[in-house]
PDB file of C-alpha atoms in Angstrom:
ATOM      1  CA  UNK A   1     107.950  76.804 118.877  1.00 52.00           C
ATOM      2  CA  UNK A   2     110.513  79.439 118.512  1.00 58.00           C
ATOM      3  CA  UNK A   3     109.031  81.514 116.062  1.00 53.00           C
ATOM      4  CA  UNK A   4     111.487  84.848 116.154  1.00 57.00           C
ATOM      5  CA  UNK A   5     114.473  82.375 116.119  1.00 62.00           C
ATOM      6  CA  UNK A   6     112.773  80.649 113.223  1.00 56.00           C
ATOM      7  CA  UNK A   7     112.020  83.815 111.126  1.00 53.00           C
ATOM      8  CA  UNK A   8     115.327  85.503 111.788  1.00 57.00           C
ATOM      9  CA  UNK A   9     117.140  82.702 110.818  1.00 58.00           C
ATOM     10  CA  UNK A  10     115.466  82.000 107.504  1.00 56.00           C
ATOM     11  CA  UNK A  11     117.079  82.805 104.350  1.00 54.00           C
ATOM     12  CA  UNK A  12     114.228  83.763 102.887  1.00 54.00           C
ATOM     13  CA  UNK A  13     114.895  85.620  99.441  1.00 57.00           C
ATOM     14  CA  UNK A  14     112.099  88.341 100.158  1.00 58.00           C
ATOM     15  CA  UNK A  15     112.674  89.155 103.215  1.00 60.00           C
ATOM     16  CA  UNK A  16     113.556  92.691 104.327  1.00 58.00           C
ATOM     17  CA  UNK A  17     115.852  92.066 106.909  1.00 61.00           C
ATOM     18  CA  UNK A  18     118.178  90.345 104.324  1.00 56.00           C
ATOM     19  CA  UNK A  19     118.226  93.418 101.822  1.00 58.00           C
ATOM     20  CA  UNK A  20     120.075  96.649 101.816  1.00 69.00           C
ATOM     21  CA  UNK A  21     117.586  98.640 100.012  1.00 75.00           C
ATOM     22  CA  UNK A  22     115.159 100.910 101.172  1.00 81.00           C
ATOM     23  CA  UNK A  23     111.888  99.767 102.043  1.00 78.00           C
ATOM     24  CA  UNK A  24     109.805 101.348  99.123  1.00 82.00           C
ATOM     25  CA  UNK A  25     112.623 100.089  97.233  1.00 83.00           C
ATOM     26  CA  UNK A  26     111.898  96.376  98.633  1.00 78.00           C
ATOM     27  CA  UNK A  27     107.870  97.021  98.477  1.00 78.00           C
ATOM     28  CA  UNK A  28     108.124  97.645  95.055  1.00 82.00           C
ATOM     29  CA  UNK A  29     110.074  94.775  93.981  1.00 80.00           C
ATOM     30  CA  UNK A  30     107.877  92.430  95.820  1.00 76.00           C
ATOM     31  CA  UNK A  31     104.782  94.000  94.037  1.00 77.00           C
ATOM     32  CA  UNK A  32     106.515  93.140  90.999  1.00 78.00           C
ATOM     33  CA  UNK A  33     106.982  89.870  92.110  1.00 75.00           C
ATOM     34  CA  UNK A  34     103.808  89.268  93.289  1.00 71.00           C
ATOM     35  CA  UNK A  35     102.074  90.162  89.882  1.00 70.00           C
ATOM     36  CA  UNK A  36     104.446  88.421  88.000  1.00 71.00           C
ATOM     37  CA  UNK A  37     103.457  84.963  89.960  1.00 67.00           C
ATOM     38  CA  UNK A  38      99.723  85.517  90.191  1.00 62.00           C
ATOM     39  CA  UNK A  39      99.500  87.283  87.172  1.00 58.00           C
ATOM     40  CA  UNK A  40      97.705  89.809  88.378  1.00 53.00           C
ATOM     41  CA  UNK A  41      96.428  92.641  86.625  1.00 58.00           C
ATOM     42  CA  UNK A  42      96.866  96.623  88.481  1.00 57.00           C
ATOM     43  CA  UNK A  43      93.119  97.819  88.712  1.00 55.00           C
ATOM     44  CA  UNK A  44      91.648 101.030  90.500  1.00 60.00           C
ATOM     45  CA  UNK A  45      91.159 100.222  93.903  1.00 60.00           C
ATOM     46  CA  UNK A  46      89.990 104.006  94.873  1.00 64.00           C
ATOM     47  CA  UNK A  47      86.785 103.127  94.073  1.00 66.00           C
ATOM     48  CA  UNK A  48      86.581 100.540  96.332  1.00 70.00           C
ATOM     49  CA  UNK A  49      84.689 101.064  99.847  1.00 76.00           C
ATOM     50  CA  UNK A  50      87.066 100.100 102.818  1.00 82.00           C
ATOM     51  CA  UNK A  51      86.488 100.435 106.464  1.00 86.00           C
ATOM     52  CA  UNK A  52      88.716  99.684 109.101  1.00 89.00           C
ATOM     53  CA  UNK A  53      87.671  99.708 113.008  1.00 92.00           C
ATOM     54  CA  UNK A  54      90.000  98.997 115.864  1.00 94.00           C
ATOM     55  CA  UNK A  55      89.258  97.452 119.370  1.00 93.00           C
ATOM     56  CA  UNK A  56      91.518  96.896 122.118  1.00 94.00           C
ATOM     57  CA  UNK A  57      92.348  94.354 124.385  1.00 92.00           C
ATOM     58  CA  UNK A  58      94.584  93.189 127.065  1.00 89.00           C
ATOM     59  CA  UNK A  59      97.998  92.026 124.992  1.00 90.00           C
ATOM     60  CA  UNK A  60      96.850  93.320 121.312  1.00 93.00           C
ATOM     61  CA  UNK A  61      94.856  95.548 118.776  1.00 94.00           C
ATOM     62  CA  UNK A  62      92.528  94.004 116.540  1.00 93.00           C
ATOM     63  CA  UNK A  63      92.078  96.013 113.225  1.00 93.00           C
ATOM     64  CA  UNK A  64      88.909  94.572 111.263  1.00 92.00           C
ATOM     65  CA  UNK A  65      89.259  95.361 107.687  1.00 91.00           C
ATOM     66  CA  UNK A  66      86.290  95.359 105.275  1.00 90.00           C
ATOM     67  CA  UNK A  67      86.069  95.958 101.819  1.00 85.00           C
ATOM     68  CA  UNK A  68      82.957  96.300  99.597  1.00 82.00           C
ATOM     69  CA  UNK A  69      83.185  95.470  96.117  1.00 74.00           C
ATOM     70  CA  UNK A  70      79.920  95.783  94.968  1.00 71.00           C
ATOM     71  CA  UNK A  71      76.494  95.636  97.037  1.00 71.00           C
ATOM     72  CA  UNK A  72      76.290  91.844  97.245  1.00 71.00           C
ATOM     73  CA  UNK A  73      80.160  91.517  97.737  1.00 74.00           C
ATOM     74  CA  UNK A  74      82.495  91.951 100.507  1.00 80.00           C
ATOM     75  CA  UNK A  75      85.269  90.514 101.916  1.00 85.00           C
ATOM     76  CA  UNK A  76      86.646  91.018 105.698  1.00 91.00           C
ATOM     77  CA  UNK A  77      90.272  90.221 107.475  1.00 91.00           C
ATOM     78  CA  UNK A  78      91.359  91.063 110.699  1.00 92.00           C
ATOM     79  CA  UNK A  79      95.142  92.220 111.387  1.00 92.00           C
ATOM     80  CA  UNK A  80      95.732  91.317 115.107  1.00 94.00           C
ATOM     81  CA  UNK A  81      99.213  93.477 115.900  1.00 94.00           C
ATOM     82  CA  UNK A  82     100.927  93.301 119.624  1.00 94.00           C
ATOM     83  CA  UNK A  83     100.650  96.031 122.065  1.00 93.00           C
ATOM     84  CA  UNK A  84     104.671  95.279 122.687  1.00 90.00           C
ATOM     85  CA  UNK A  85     105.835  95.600 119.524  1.00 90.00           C
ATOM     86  CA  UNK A  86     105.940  98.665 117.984  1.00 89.00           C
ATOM     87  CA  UNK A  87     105.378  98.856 114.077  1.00 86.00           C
ATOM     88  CA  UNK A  88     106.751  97.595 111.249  1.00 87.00           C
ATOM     89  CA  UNK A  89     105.349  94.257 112.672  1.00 87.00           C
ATOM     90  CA  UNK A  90     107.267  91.005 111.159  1.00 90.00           C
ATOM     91  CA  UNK A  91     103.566  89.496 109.434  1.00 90.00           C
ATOM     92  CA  UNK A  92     102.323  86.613 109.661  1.00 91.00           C
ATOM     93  CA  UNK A  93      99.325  85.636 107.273  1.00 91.00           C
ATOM     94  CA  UNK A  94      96.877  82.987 109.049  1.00 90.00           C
ATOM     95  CA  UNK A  95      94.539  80.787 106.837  1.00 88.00           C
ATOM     96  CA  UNK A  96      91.817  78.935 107.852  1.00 85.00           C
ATOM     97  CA  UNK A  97      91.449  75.457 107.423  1.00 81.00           C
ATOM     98  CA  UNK A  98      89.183  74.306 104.679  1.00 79.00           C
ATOM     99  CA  UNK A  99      87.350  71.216 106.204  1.00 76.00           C
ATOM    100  CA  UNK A 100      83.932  72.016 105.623  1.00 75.00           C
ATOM    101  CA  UNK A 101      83.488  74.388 108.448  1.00 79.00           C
ATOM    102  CA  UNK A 102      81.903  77.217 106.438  1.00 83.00           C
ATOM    103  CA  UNK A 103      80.132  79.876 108.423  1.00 83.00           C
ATOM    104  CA  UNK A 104      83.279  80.906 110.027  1.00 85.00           C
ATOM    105  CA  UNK A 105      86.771  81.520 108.451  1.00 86.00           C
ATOM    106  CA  UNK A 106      88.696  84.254 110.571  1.00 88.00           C
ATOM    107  CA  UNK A 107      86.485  83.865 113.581  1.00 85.00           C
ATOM    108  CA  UNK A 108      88.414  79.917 113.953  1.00 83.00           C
ATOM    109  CA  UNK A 109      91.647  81.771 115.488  1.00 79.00           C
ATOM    110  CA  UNK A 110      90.481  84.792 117.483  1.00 80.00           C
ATOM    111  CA  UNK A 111      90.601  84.479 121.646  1.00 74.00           C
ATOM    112  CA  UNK A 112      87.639  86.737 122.216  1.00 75.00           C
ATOM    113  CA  UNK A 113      84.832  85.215 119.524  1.00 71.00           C
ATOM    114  CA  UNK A 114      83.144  82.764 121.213  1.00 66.00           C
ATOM    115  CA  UNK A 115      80.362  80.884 120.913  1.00 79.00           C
ATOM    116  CA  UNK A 116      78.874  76.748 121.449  1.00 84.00           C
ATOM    117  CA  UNK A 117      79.800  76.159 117.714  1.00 83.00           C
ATOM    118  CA  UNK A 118      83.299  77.918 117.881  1.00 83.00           C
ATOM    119  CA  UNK A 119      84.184  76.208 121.210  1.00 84.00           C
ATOM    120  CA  UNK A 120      83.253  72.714 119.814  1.00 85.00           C
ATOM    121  CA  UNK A 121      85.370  73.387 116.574  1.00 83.00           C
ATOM    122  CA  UNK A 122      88.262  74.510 118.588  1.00 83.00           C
ATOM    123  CA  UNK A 123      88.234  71.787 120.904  1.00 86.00           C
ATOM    124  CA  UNK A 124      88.251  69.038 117.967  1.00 86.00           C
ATOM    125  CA  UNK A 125      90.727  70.366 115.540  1.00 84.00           C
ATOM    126  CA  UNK A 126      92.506  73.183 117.353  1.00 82.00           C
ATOM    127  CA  UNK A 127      93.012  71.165 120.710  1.00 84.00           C
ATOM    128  CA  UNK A 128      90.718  73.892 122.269  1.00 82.00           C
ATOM    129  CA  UNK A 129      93.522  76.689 121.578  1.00 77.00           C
ATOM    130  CA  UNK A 130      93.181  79.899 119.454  1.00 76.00           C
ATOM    131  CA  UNK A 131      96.725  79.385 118.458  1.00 81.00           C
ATOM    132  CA  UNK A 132      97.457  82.783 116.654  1.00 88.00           C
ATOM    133  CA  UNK A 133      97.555  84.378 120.362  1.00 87.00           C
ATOM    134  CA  UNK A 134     100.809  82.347 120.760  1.00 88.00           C
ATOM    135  CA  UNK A 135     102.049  84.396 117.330  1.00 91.00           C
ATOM    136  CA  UNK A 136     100.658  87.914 119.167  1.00 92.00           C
ATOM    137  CA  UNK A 137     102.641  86.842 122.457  1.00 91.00           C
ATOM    138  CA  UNK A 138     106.054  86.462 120.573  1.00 92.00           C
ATOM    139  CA  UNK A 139     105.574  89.488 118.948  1.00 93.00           C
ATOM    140  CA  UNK A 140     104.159  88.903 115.787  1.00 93.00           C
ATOM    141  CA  UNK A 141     101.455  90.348 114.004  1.00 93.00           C
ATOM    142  CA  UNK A 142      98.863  88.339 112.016  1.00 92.00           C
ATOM    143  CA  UNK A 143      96.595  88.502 109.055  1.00 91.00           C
ATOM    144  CA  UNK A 144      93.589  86.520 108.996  1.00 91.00           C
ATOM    145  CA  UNK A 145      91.494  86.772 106.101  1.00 91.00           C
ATOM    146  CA  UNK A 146      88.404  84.551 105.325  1.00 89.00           C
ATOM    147  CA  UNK A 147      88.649  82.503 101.886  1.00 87.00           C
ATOM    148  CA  UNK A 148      85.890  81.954  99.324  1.00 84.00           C
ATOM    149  CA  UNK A 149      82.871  80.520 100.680  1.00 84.00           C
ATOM    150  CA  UNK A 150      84.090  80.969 104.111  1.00 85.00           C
ATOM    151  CA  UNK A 151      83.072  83.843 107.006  1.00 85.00           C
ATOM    152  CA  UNK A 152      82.332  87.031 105.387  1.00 86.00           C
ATOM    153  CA  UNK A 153      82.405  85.149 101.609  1.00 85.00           C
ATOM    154  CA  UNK A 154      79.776  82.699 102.504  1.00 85.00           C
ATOM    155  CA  UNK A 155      77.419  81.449 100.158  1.00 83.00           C
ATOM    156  CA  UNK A 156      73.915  83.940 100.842  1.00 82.00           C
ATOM    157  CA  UNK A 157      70.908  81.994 101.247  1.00 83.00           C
ATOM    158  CA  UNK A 158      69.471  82.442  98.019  1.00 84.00           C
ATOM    159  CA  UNK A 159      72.788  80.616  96.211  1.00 84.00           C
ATOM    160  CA  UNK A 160      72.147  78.084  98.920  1.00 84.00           C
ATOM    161  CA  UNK A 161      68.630  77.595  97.900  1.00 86.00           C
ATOM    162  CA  UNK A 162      69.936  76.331  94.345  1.00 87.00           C
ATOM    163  CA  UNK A 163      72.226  73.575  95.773  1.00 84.00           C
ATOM    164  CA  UNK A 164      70.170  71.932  98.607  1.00 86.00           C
ATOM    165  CA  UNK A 165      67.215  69.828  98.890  1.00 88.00           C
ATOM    166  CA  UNK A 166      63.950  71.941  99.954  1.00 90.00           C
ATOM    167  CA  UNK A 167      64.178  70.361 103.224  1.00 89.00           C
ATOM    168  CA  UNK A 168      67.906  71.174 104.023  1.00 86.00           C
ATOM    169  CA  UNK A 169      66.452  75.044 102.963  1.00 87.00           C
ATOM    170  CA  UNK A 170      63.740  75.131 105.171  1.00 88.00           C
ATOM    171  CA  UNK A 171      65.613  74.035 108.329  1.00 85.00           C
ATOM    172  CA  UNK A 172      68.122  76.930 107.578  1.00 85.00           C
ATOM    173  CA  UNK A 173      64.998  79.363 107.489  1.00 84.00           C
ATOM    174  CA  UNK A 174      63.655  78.004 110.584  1.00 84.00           C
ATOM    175  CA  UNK A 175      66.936  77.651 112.427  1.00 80.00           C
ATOM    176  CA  UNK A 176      67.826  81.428 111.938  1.00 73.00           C
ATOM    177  CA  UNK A 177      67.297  82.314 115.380  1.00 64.00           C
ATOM    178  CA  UNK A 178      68.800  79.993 116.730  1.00 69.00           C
ATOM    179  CA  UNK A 179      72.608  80.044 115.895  1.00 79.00           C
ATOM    180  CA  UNK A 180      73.700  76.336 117.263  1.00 80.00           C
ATOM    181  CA  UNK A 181      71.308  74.236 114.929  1.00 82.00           C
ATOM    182  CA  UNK A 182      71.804  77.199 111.910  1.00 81.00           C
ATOM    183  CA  UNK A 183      75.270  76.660 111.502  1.00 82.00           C
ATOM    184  CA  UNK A 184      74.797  73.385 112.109  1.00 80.00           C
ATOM    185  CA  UNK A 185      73.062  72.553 108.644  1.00 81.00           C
ATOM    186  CA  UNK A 186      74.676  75.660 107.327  1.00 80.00           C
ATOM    187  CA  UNK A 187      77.702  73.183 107.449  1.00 79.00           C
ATOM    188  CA  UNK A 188      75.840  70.567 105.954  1.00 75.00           C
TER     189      UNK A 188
END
């Protein structure tokens, strides 16, 4: 797939690259936009604790971005931007699929995570491909962030205890070392 061809053909109504405004100008107005649709409320995020950390590798730069919202909350995304391209990046934001598949959300997509579980997911529903490289190769960047319940928002052990039979818990105690049968009926 053609992916610059596709986005610089779109007549998208937000896009940038179809306005003669200046960016803060166009940042603003899709802020406005944005909290308009969702009906979102502006809150303090200074308080907020957010780390970023970057690691390198051959063709990109992954920037993992975590943000604590209270001791028992956090939330993680990784931005994944070409070595090729220099900034502003044109964006792409990369969900994960929903099917069940909770332990991981983000992880799904990245080249370089790998494990049994991961490889086995990938090769059923992905076709064995981390397909956002193809996004990073044609010079996009993209934003993976894990959804409720999934990756960094998964359900702690103790929530889990309140849902499942006392069997289900105590082969998630027991499997903790071992990661293959712990996400296994973590999944369950």
């Amino acid at each position: 797939m053609d992916f610059k061809n596709l986005i610089n053909n779109s007549s998208l109504t937000y896009s940038y690259e179809n306005k003669h405004i200046s960016l803060i100008e166009w940042q603003d107005n899709c802020k406005k936009l944005i909290y308009k649709l969702l009906d979102i409320r502006r809150f303090d995020l200074s308080s907020l604790a957010i780390s970023t950390t970057e690691t390198e590798f051959d063709c990109y730069i992954e920037e993992k971005i975590s943000i604590n919202f209270s001791e028992n909350l956090s939330w993680e995304a990784i931005l994944l931007k070409p070595k090729e391209v220099n900034p502003p990046y044109k964006l792409v934001i990369v969900l994960h699929d929903h099917g069940g598949f909770y332990y991981y959300g983000k992880e799904r997509f990245i080249e370089h995570i790998d494990n049994r579980f991961l490889q086995e997911y990938r090769q059923k529903y992905y076709s064995n491909k981390a397909w956002v490289m193809e996004l990073l190769k044609n010079g996009f960047a993209a934003f993976c962030p894990d959804a409720f319940y999934f990756g960094s928002m998964k359900l702690t052990l103790d929530t889990i205890k309140k849902w499942v039979d006392e069997q289900t818990y105590k082969n998630l105690i027991n499997n903790q070392d071992n990661l293959y049968e712990y996400i296994k009926e973590y999944n369950k």
